[in-house]
CSV table of C-alpha atoms in Angstrom, one decimal:
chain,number,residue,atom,x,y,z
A,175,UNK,CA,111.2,140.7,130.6
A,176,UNK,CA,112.1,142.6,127.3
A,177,UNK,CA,115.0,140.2,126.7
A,178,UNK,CA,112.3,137.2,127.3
A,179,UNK,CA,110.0,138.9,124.7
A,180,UNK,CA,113.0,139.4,122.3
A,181,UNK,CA,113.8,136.2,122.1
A,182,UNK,CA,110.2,135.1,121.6
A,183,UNK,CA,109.5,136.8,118.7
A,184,UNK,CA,113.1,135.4,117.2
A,185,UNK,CA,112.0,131.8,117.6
A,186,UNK,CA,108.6,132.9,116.2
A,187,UNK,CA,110.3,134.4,113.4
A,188,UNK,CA,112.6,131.5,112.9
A,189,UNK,CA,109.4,129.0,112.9
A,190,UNK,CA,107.8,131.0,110.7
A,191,UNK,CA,110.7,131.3,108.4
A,192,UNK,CA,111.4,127.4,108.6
A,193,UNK,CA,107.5,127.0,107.4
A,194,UNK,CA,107.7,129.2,104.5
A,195,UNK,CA,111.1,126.9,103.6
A,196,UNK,CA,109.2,124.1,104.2
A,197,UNK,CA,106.3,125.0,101.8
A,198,UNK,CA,108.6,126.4,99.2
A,199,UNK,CA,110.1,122.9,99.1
A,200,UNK,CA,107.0,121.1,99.0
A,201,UNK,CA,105.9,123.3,96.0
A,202,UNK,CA,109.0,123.1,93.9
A,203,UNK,CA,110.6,120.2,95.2
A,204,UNK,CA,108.5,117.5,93.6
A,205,UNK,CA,109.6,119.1,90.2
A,206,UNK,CA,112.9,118.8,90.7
A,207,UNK,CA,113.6,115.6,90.2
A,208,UNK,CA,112.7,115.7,86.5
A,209,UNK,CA,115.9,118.1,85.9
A,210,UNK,CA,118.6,115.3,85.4
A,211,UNK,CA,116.2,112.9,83.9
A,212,UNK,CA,114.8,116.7,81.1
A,213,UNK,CA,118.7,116.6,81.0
A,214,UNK,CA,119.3,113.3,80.2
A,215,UNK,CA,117.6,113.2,77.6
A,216,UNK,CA,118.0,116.3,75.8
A,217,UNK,CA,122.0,115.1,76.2
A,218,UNK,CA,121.0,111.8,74.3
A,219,UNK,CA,118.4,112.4,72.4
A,220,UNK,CA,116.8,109.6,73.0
A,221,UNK,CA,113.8,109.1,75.5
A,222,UNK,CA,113.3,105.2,75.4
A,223,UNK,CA,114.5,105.3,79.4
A,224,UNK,CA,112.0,107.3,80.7
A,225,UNK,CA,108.4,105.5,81.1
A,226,UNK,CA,105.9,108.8,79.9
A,227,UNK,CA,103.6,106.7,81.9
A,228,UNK,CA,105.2,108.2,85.1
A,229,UNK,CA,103.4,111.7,83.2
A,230,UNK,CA,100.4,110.1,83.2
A,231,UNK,CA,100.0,108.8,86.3
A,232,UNK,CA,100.9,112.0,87.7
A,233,UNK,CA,99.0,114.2,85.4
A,234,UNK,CA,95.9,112.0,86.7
A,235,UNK,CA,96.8,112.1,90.4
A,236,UNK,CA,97.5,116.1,90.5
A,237,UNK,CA,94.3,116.9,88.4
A,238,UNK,CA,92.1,114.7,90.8
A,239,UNK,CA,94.0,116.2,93.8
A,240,UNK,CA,92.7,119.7,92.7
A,241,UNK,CA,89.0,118.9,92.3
A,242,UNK,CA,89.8,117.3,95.3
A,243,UNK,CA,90.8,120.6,96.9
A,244,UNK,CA,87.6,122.2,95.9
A,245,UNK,CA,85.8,119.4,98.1
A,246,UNK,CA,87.6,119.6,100.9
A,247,UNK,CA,90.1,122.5,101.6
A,248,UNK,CA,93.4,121.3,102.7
A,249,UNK,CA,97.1,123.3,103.1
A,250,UNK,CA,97.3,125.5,99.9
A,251,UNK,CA,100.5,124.4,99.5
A,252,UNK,CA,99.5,120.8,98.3
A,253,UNK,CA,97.2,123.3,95.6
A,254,UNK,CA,100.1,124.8,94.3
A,255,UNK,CA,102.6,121.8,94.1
A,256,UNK,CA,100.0,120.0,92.1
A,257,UNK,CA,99.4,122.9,89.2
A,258,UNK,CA,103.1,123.1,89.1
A,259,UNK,CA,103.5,119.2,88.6
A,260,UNK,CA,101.2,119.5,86.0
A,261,UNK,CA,103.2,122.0,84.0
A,262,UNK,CA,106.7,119.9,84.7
A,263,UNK,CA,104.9,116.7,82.8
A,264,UNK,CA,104.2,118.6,79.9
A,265,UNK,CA,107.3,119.9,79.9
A,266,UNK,CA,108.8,116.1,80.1
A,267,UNK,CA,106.0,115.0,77.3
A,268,UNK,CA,106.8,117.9,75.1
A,269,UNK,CA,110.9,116.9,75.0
A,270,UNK,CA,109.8,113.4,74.4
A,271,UNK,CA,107.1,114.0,71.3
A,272,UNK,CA,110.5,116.1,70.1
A,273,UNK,CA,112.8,113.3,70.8
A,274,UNK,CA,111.0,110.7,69.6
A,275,UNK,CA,109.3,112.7,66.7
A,276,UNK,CA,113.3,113.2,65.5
A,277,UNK,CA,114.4,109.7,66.2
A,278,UNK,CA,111.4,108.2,64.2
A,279,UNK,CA,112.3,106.3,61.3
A,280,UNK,CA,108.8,105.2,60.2
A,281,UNK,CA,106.4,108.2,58.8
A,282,UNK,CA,103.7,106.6,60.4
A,283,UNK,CA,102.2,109.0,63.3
A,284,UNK,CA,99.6,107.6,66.0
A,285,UNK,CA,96.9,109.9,67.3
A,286,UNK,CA,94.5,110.1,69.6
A,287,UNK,CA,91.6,110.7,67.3
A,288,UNK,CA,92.6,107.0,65.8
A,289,UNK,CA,91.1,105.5,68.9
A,290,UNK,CA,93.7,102.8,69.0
A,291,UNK,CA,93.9,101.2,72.0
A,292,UNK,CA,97.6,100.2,71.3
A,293,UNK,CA,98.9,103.2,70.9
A,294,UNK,CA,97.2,105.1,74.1
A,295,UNK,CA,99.8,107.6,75.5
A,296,UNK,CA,102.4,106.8,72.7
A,297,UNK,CA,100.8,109.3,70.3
A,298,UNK,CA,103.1,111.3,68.1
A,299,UNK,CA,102.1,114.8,68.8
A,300,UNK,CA,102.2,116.7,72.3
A,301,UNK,CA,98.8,118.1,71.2
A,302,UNK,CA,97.6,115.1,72.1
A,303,UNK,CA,98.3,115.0,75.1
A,304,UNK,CA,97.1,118.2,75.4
A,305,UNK,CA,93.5,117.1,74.2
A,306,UNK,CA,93.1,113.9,76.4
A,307,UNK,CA,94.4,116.2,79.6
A,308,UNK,CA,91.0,118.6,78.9
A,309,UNK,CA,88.9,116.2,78.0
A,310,UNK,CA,89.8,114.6,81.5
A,311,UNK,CA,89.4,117.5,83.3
A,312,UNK,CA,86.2,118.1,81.5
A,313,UNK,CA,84.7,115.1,82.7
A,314,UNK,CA,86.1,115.6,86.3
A,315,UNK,CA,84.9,119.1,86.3
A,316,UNK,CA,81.0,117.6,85.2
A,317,UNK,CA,81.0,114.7,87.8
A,318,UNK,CA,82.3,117.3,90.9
A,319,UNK,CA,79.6,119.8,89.9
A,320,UNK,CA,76.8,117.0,90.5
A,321,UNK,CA,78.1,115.2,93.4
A,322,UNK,CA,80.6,117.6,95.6
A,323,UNK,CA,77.7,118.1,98.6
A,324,UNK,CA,78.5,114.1,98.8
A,325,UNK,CA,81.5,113.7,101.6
A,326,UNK,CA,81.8,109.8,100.7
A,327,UNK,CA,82.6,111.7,96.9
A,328,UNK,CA,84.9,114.2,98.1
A,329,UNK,CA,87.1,111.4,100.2
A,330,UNK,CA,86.4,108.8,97.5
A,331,UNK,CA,88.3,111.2,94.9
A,332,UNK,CA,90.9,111.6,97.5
A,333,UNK,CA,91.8,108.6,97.8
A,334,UNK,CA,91.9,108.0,93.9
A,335,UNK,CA,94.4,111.2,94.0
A,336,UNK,CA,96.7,109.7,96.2
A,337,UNK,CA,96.4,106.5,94.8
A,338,UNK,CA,97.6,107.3,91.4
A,339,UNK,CA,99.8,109.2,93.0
A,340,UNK,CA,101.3,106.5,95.2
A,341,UNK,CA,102.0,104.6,91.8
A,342,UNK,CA,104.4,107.2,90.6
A,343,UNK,CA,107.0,105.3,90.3
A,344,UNK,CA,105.6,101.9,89.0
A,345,UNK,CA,105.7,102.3,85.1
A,346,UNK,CA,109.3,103.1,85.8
A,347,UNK,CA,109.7,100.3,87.7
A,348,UNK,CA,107.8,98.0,85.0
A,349,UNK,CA,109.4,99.7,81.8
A,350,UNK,CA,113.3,98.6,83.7
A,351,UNK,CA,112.0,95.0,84.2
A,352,UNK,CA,110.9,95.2,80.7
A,353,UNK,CA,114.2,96.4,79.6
A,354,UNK,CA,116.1,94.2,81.8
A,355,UNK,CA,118.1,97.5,82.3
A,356,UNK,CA,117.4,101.2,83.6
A,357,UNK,CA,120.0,102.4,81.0
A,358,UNK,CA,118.5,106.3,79.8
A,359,UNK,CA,116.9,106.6,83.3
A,360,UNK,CA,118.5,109.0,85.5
A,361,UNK,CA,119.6,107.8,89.0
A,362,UNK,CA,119.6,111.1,90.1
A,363,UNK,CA,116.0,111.6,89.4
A,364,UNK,CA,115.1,108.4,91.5
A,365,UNK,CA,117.6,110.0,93.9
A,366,UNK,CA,115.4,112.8,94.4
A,367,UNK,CA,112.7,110.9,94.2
A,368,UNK,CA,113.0,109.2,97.3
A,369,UNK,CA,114.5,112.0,99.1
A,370,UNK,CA,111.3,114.3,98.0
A,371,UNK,CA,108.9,111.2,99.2
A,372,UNK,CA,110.5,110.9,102.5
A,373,UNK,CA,110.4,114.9,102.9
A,374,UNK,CA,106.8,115.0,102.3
A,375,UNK,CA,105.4,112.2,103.9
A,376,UNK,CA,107.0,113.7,107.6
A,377,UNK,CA,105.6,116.9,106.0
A,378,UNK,CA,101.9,115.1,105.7
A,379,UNK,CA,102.5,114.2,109.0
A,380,UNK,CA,103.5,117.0,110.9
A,381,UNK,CA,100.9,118.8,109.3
A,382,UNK,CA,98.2,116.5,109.8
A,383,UNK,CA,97.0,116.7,106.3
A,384,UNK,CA,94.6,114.3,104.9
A,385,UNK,CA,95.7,110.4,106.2
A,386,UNK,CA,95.4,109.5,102.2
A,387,UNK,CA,98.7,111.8,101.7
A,388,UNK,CA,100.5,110.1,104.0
A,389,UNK,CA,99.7,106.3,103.1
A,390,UNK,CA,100.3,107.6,99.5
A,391,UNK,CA,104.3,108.6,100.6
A,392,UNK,CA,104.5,105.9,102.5
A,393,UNK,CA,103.8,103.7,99.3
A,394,UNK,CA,105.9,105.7,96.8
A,395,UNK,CA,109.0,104.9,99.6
A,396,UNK,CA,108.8,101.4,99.2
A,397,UNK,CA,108.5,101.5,95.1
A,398,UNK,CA,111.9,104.4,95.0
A,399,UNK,CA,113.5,101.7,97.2
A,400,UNK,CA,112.6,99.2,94.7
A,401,UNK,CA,113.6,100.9,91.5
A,402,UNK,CA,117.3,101.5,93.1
A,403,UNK,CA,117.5,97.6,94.1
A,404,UNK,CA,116.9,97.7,90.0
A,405,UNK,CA,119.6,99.8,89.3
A,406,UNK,CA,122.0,97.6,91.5
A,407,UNK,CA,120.9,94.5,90.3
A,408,UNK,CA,121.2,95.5,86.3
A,409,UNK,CA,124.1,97.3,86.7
A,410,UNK,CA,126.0,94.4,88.4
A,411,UNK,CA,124.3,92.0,85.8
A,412,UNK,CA,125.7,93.9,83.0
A,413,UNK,CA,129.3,93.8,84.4
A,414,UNK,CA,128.7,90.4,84.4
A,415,UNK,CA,127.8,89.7,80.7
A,416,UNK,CA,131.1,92.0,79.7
A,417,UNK,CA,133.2,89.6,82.1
C-alpha cells in the first residue's frame, strides 16, 4: 500500500513538474523566436528584412488579449506571455529606430504628431511608438470600463485578440512577396515560429482554453508554412538568376 502511495505522489509530482515546464514555455517561448532575427540584425545592421508590422500586429493582439483577461479570466499563463511579448516588440522596434536611424541618409524624420498617413509605423523615433502604444491602451482601457458587464463585448474583443494575433506572420509574408526575397529575415525565427505555434495550439487544446486561441494557432500554422514555401521558392529562384 505504501509503495502504491509512493508511487502516486511521484507521477503527481512528475505531472505537476511537466505543467510548470509547460507554462514556463508558453510564457517565454513565444519570445524566443525574435533572438536570431534581434541577432540578425544587430550583425548587419540593417533591418530592411524584418516587417515591424509583425510588432504591430502583435503589440495590438497582446494588449487586447489583456483587457480581454480582465473580462473573462482565463490560464494566467496566457497573461504573462502577453506582457512579456509586449516588452520583446519594443525591444525589436527599439533596434530597428537604431538601425535605421544610423543607416538613414536623408535628415528627414517622420513622426507621429505629423499625422501622415504614409508614414504610419515607419516613424523615426521609438518614442513614437511608445506614444501610439498608450494612446491605444488608453482607448481600450475607456471602452472596457463602459462595456465589460456586456459578454457579447468581452468575446467580441477576444476574438479581435486572436485575430490579430492569428496574422502574425502575414506582414512578413507580404514584405517577402514585396521583396521577391526573404533576404535579412531569419529562417530560424520562422523556425521557431512554427514550432512555438504548433506547441501552443495542442497547449490551447489540452487545456481547454478559449476556442478563439486555438483557431488563432491553427491559422498562424498555415501562414509559418507559407513563409518557408517562400524561403524555398526565392532561394531556389536566386540560384537560378546566378546560373
Amino acid at each position: 500500500m505504501e509503495a502504491e502511495v509512493l508511487l502516486q505522489d511521484d507521477v503527481e509530482g512528475s505531472g505537476t513538474m511537466l505543467s510548470w515546464l509547460a507554462s514556463c514555455l508558453m510564457v517565454f517561448g513565444g519570445a524566443l523566436p525574435y533572438v536570431p532575427q534581434y541577432q540578425e540584425i544587430q550583425r548587419s545592421n540593417n533591418s530592411d528584412g524584418f516587417s515591424t508590422r509583425v510588432c504591430l500586429v502583435l503589440l495590438i493582439a497582446n494588449i487586447l488579449r489583456i483587457f480581454f483577461w480582465i473580462g473573462k479570466q482565463f490560464e494566467l499563463t496566457l497573461l504573462l506571455q502577453s506582457v512579456v511579448m509586449i516588452l520583446t516588440m519594443f525591444a525589436m522596434l527599439h533596434l530597428c529606430c537604431m538601425v535605421q536611424n544610423t543607416n538613414r541618409v536623408s535628415t528627414k524624420q517622420h513622426r507621429l504628431s505629423d499625422l501622415d498617413f504614409r508614414y504610419f509605423w515607419k516613424w523615426s523615433a521609438f518614442e513614437d511608438y511608445l506614444l501610439f502604444c498608450f494612446g491605444f491602451t488608453v482607448l481600450c482601457t475607456v471602452v472596457t470600463l463602459l462595456l465589460l458587464d456586456s459578454p457579447v463585448f468581452v468575446e467580441t474583443q477576444g476574438s479581435l485578440a486572436v485575430m490579430f494575433e492569428a496574422m502574425l506572420g502575414l506582414p512578413q509574408l507580404l514584405q517577402n512577396f514585396h521583396n521577391h526575397s526573404t533576404k535579412g529575415m531569419s529562417v530560424k525565427m520562422v523556425l521557431l515560429w512554427t514550432a512555438g505555434d504548433v506547441f501552443k495550439t495542442t497547449y490551447f487544446v489540452m487545456n481547454e482554453s478559449p476556442a478563439q486561441f486555438a483557431v488563432c494557432g491553427s491559422v498562424q500554422i498555415l501562414i509559418d508554412v507559407a513563409i518557408l514555401l517562400q524561403v524555398l521558392f526565392y532561394s531556389q529562384d536566386t540560384r537560378t538568376k546566378l546560373g
